[in-house]
Amino acid sequence: MNVLIVGNGGREHALLWKMRRDDPAARFYVTRPNGGMLDDCVAVDLAPTDVEGIAAWAASHRPDLTVVGPEAPLAAGLVDRLQREGLPAFGPTASAARIESSKAYAKDLMTRAGVPTAHYRAFRDRDAAIAWVEARGAPIVVKASGLAAGKGAVVCASVAEAIGAVTEMVDGTAFGAAGHEVVIEECMEGPELSVFAICDGRHAALLLPAQDHKRVGEGDTGPNTGGMGAYAPVSMATPDVIAEARGRVIEPTLAALAADGAPFRGLLYAGLMSTSEGLKVVEFNCRFGDPETQALLPLMSSSLLQLMADVASGGSVEDATIEWSGQRAVTTVVASGGYPGSYERGRPITIPAGLEDDGLILFHAGTSVRDGALVSSGGRVLAATGLGTTVEDAAARSRKGAASIDLEGSFFRSDIGWRETASDSHDQGQTP
Ligand code: AMP
Ligand code: GLY
């Protein structure tokens, strides 16, 4: 089997790692693989965002399956292009990917489908947006409607901060065209949960629930990042919570997308918050989450490759069952100094020999090989996933792995999983 993976971050490294285990005989092609993927795949020298180039490559190489990792090529219609060539691709079409690429569309769809989410208004006019901010008061959340690499949401403690965020977004200084439309919404409170569903357009097979750590600093402080770490499963996600996520969020959203003529085939990511009024949607993504994927896939014992291949070729997940190892996973991201602001690239990385074992997997994200040496090439550089029978064991292994990386100026959060290790309910995490 020949599989093309589009993307080259930590999520795609985890997808490659898992699919390689699912089918050791398969041949994997990856667009500009990072330093950790290089030895395990055939490199395709095309940018993951080069939709035309990738479509042309696939049309001539005819992979049996293409798995599209990042949102940008999905939103730009790569899967539509591959389908037109008769090539199986895992991921939504551009119209279904709007659930992520237009927050205004996602909010409108949720309102129509009765899916619980924060009260909101969408604006293209700056003065109208500011008037609404002033009328609502703070705290309030301002979001760029378009794709902004996970950094487009600003939780504002004051009206002045919100006005600043609106102005920068609508004027295009913060996120270019992605910010010309803004979604302004009520600020919710509560712990967050990432629920991933493999969808066939109508039905969903849920992965274990995971929790991301978006803030850069220990104790969930400082600015939002793409994600500084994650763990799975999550005790808060009891069978009732999972049933609520499926019945009130995932299923009505799939039905509404299908009714809009955009059935969702691929991985639907529901970012949820457990509020005093029940679960509410913070955001949808149209692809696997990063770094949750690096925590989840090492726990999955049944085949992901088979499931994705089935969905890509028009099969159903109605009767699909996903099996899990029963272990706990904690993933700690090692980031370049300065991230999520500006940071330096090209710094040498030393990984101790023999670091990885049954309880520790090191996924690469922003790494590349230059003149035979491993160097940093992104904000999030590596992700150390620790596995264990308890979350404490998994967290200790993950922390130790992150601490043993030698990269000048780098940092990591040593408290990933703190909500879980602080709770008494360690054995309540459930299989969906
Ligand atoms: P998003 O890009 O929409 O996922 O938002 C990034 C992060 O901002 C979320 O994971 C939350 O931590 C926070 N956030 C987004 N929307 C809200 C909201 N309405 N209320 C409170 N926090 C939010
Ligand atoms: N972990 C957040 C994201 O993938 O968007």
PDB file of N, CA, C and O in Angstrom, residues 304-341:
ATOM      1  N   LEU A 304      -5.683   2.501  12.698  1.00  0.00           N
ATOM      2  CA  LEU A 304      -6.146   3.806  12.224  1.00  0.00           C
ATOM      3  C   LEU A 304      -6.094   3.836  10.695  1.00  0.00           C
ATOM      4  O   LEU A 304      -6.982   4.397  10.036  1.00  0.00           O
ATOM      5  N   LEU A 305      -5.045   3.217  10.151  1.00  0.00           N
ATOM      6  CA  LEU A 305      -4.867   3.218   8.693  1.00  0.00           C
ATOM      7  C   LEU A 305      -6.089   2.601   8.005  1.00  0.00           C
ATOM      8  O   LEU A 305      -6.634   3.164   7.047  1.00  0.00           O
ATOM      9  N   GLN A 306      -6.562   1.475   8.531  1.00  0.00           N
ATOM     10  CA  GLN A 306      -7.709   0.798   7.928  1.00  0.00           C
ATOM     11  C   GLN A 306      -8.954   1.680   7.995  1.00  0.00           C
ATOM     12  O   GLN A 306      -9.710   1.814   7.026  1.00  0.00           O
ATOM     13  N   LEU A 307      -9.136   2.305   9.166  1.00  0.00           N
ATOM     14  CA  LEU A 307     -10.317   3.161   9.367  1.00  0.00           C
ATOM     15  C   LEU A 307     -10.292   4.353   8.399  1.00  0.00           C
ATOM     16  O   LEU A 307     -11.298   4.697   7.764  1.00  0.00           O
ATOM     17  N   MET A 308      -9.137   4.972   8.261  1.00  0.00           N
ATOM     18  CA  MET A 308      -9.036   6.135   7.369  1.00  0.00           C
ATOM     19  C   MET A 308      -9.193   5.705   5.910  1.00  0.00           C
ATOM     20  O   MET A 308      -9.834   6.407   5.119  1.00  0.00           O
ATOM     21  N   ALA A 309      -8.620   4.540   5.569  1.00  0.00           N
ATOM     22  CA  ALA A 309      -8.743   4.051   4.195  1.00  0.00           C
ATOM     23  C   ALA A 309     -10.209   3.747   3.880  1.00  0.00           C
ATOM     24  O   ALA A 309     -10.704   4.050   2.787  1.00  0.00           O
ATOM     25  N   ASP A 310     -10.924   3.173   4.857  1.00  0.00           N
ATOM     26  CA  ASP A 310     -12.349   2.871   4.644  1.00  0.00           C
ATOM     27  C   ASP A 310     -13.133   4.158   4.384  1.00  0.00           C
ATOM     28  O   ASP A 310     -13.933   4.238   3.447  1.00  0.00           O
ATOM     29  N   VAL A 311     -12.921   5.169   5.228  1.00  0.00           N
ATOM     30  CA  VAL A 311     -13.648   6.437   5.077  1.00  0.00           C
ATOM     31  C   VAL A 311     -13.295   7.082   3.735  1.00  0.00           C
ATOM     32  O   VAL A 311     -14.174   7.575   3.021  1.00  0.00           O
ATOM     33  N   ALA A 312     -12.000   7.052   3.392  1.00  0.00           N
ATOM     34  CA  ALA A 312     -11.553   7.707   2.158  1.00  0.00           C
ATOM     35  C   ALA A 312     -12.148   7.050   0.922  1.00  0.00           C
ATOM     36  O   ALA A 312     -12.331   7.706  -0.099  1.00  0.00           O
ATOM     37  N   SER A 313     -12.453   5.748   1.030  1.00  0.00           N
ATOM     38  CA  SER A 313     -13.009   5.097  -0.156  1.00  0.00           C
ATOM     39  C   SER A 313     -14.524   4.980  -0.085  1.00  0.00           C
ATOM     40  O   SER A 313     -15.132   4.164  -0.789  1.00  0.00           O
ATOM     41  N   GLY A 314     -15.163   5.782   0.766  1.00  0.00           N
ATOM     42  CA  GLY A 314     -16.623   5.867   0.766  1.00  0.00           C
ATOM     43  C   GLY A 314     -17.310   4.922   1.736  1.00  0.00           C
ATOM     44  O   GLY A 314     -18.534   4.834   1.754  1.00  0.00           O
ATOM     45  N   GLY A 315     -16.520   4.228   2.593  1.00  0.00           N
ATOM     46  CA  GLY A 315     -17.118   3.285   3.546  1.00  0.00           C
ATOM     47  C   GLY A 315     -17.770   3.989   4.727  1.00  0.00           C
ATOM     48  O   GLY A 315     -17.681   5.200   4.881  1.00  0.00           O
ATOM     49  N   SER A 316     -18.425   3.156   5.559  1.00  0.00           N
ATOM     50  CA  SER A 316     -19.156   3.694   6.716  1.00  0.00           C
ATOM     51  C   SER A 316     -18.406   3.376   8.011  1.00  0.00           C
ATOM     52  O   SER A 316     -17.731   2.346   8.099  1.00  0.00           O
ATOM     53  N   VAL A 317     -18.544   4.229   9.008  1.00  0.00           N
ATOM     54  CA  VAL A 317     -17.975   3.934  10.333  1.00  0.00           C
ATOM     55  C   VAL A 317     -19.080   3.553  11.321  1.00  0.00           C
ATOM     56  O   VAL A 317     -18.834   3.445  12.516  1.00  0.00           O
ATOM     57  N   GLU A 318     -20.287   3.327  10.787  1.00  0.00           N
ATOM     58  CA  GLU A 318     -21.421   3.079  11.687  1.00  0.00           C
ATOM     59  C   GLU A 318     -21.135   1.945  12.664  1.00  0.00           C
ATOM     60  O   GLU A 318     -21.473   2.031  13.842  1.00  0.00           O
ATOM     61  N   ASP A 319     -20.488   0.885  12.171  1.00  0.00           N
ATOM     62  CA  ASP A 319     -20.228  -0.262  13.043  1.00  0.00           C
ATOM     63  C   ASP A 319     -18.763  -0.344  13.477  1.00  0.00           C
ATOM     64  O   ASP A 319     -18.318  -1.381  13.981  1.00  0.00           O
ATOM     65  N   ALA A 320     -18.015   0.723  13.276  1.00  0.00           N
ATOM     66  CA  ALA A 320     -16.582   0.675  13.596  1.00  0.00           C
ATOM     67  C   ALA A 320     -16.373   0.672  15.114  1.00  0.00           C
ATOM     68  O   ALA A 320     -17.062   1.380  15.841  1.00  0.00           O
ATOM     69  N   THR A 321     -15.422  -0.139  15.573  1.00  0.00           N
ATOM     70  CA  THR A 321     -15.042  -0.060  16.986  1.00  0.00           C
ATOM     71  C   THR A 321     -13.546   0.236  17.029  1.00  0.00           C
ATOM     72  O   THR A 321     -12.771  -0.350  16.265  1.00  0.00           O
ATOM     73  N   ILE A 322     -13.187   1.141  17.892  1.00  0.00           N
ATOM     74  CA  ILE A 322     -11.772   1.488  18.036  1.00  0.00           C
ATOM     75  C   ILE A 322     -11.302   0.899  19.363  1.00  0.00           C
ATOM     76  O   ILE A 322     -11.985   1.040  20.378  1.00  0.00           O
ATOM     77  N   GLU A 323     -10.157   0.219  19.324  1.00  0.00           N
ATOM     78  CA  GLU A 323      -9.655  -0.386  20.568  1.00  0.00           C
ATOM     79  C   GLU A 323      -8.493   0.409  21.135  1.00  0.00           C
ATOM     80  O   GLU A 323      -7.715   1.000  20.385  1.00  0.00           O
ATOM     81  N   TRP A 324      -8.407   0.394  22.482  1.00  0.00           N
ATOM     82  CA  TRP A 324      -7.403   1.197  23.198  1.00  0.00           C
ATOM     83  C   TRP A 324      -6.607   0.316  24.137  1.00  0.00           C
ATOM     84  O   TRP A 324      -7.122  -0.678  24.651  1.00  0.00           O
ATOM     85  N   SER A 325      -5.370   0.745  24.374  1.00  0.00           N
ATOM     86  CA  SER A 325      -4.469  -0.094  25.179  1.00  0.00           C
ATOM     87  C   SER A 325      -4.825  -0.100  26.659  1.00  0.00           C
ATOM     88  O   SER A 325      -4.415  -0.995  27.385  1.00  0.00           O
ATOM     89  N   GLY A 326      -5.558   0.914  27.114  1.00  0.00           N
ATOM     90  CA  GLY A 326      -5.851   1.020  28.546  1.00  0.00           C
ATOM     91  C   GLY A 326      -4.804   1.811  29.309  1.00  0.00           C
ATOM     92  O   GLY A 326      -4.942   2.067  30.503  1.00  0.00           O
ATOM     93  N   GLN A 327      -3.729   2.224  28.593  1.00  0.00           N
ATOM     94  CA  GLN A 327      -2.702   3.038  29.263  1.00  0.00           C
ATOM     95  C   GLN A 327      -3.114   4.512  29.310  1.00  0.00           C
ATOM     96  O   GLN A 327      -4.139   4.906  28.748  1.00  0.00           O
ATOM     97  N   ARG A 328      -2.284   5.302  29.966  1.00  0.00           N
ATOM     98  CA  ARG A 328      -2.431   6.767  30.002  1.00  0.00           C
ATOM     99  C   ARG A 328      -1.302   7.366  29.175  1.00  0.00           C
ATOM    100  O   ARG A 328      -0.194   6.820  29.170  1.00  0.00           O
ATOM    101  N   ALA A 329      -1.565   8.513  28.556  1.00  0.00           N
ATOM    102  CA  ALA A 329      -0.510   9.190  27.794  1.00  0.00           C
ATOM    103  C   ALA A 329      -0.468  10.668  28.170  1.00  0.00           C
ATOM    104  O   ALA A 329      -1.505  11.303  28.343  1.00  0.00           O
ATOM    105  N   VAL A 330       0.746  11.168  28.326  1.00  0.00           N
ATOM    106  CA  VAL A 330       0.964  12.604  28.560  1.00  0.00           C
ATOM    107  C   VAL A 330       2.030  13.065  27.559  1.00  0.00           C
ATOM    108  O   VAL A 330       3.080  12.422  27.434  1.00  0.00           O
ATOM    109  N   THR A 331       1.741  14.150  26.852  1.00  0.00           N
ATOM    110  CA  THR A 331       2.661  14.681  25.834  1.00  0.00           C
ATOM    111  C   THR A 331       3.125  16.073  26.235  1.00  0.00           C
ATOM    112  O   THR A 331       2.296  16.956  26.499  1.00  0.00           O
ATOM    113  N   THR A 332       4.435  16.270  26.291  1.00  0.00           N
ATOM    114  CA  THR A 332       5.006  17.578  26.631  1.00  0.00           C
ATOM    115  C   THR A 332       5.725  18.133  25.404  1.00  0.00           C
ATOM    116  O   THR A 332       6.561  17.444  24.809  1.00  0.00           O
ATOM    117  N   VAL A 333       5.371  19.355  25.036  1.00  0.00           N
ATOM    118  CA  VAL A 333       5.980  19.996  23.866  1.00  0.00           C
ATOM    119  C   VAL A 333       7.230  20.768  24.291  1.00  0.00           C
ATOM    120  O   VAL A 333       7.203  21.508  25.283  1.00  0.00           O
ATOM    121  N   VAL A 334       8.309  20.574  23.548  1.00  0.00           N
ATOM    122  CA  VAL A 334       9.527  21.367  23.743  1.00  0.00           C
ATOM    123  C   VAL A 334       9.500  22.471  22.680  1.00  0.00           C
ATOM    124  O   VAL A 334       9.418  22.176  21.483  1.00  0.00           O
ATOM    125  N   ALA A 335       9.513  23.737  23.153  1.00  0.00           N
ATOM    126  CA  ALA A 335       9.352  24.870  22.225  1.00  0.00           C
ATOM    127  C   ALA A 335      10.616  25.726  22.172  1.00  0.00           C
ATOM    128  O   ALA A 335      11.407  25.765  23.135  1.00  0.00           O
ATOM    129  N   SER A 336      10.774  26.433  21.057  1.00  0.00           N
ATOM    130  CA  SER A 336      11.895  27.370  20.903  1.00  0.00           C
ATOM    131  C   SER A 336      11.681  28.576  21.812  1.00  0.00           C
ATOM    132  O   SER A 336      10.544  29.051  21.955  1.00  0.00           O
ATOM    133  N   GLY A 337      12.753  29.092  22.401  1.00  0.00           N
ATOM    134  CA  GLY A 337      12.664  30.289  23.245  1.00  0.00           C
ATOM    135  C   GLY A 337      11.986  31.415  22.486  1.00  0.00           C
ATOM    136  O   GLY A 337      12.312  31.663  21.327  1.00  0.00           O
ATOM    137  N   GLY A 338      11.028  32.088  23.119  1.00  0.00           N
ATOM    138  CA  GLY A 338      10.326  33.194  22.456  1.00  0.00           C
ATOM    139  C   GLY A 338       8.951  32.807  21.958  1.00  0.00           C
ATOM    140  O   GLY A 338       8.067  33.649  21.810  1.00  0.00           O
ATOM    141  N   TYR A 339       8.750  31.496  21.648  1.00  0.00           N
ATOM    142  CA  TYR A 339       7.443  31.026  21.168  1.00  0.00           C
ATOM    143  C   TYR A 339       6.381  31.327  22.222  1.00  0.00           C
ATOM    144  O   TYR A 339       6.663  31.174  23.395  1.00  0.00           O
ATOM    145  N   PRO A 340       5.163  31.789  21.899  1.00  0.00           N
ATOM    146  CA  PRO A 340       4.555  31.898  20.575  1.00  0.00           C
ATOM    147  C   PRO A 340       4.874  33.211  19.861  1.00  0.00           C
ATOM    148  O   PRO A 340       4.299  33.470  18.804  1.00  0.00           O
ATOM    149  N   GLY A 341       5.766  34.028  20.414  1.00  0.00           N
ATOM    150  CA  GLY A 341       6.235  35.213  19.697  1.00  0.00           C
ATOM    151  C   GLY A 341       7.351  34.797  18.732  1.00  0.00           C
ATOM    152  O   GLY A 341       7.416  33.646  18.307  1.00  0.00           O
TER     153      GLY A 341
END
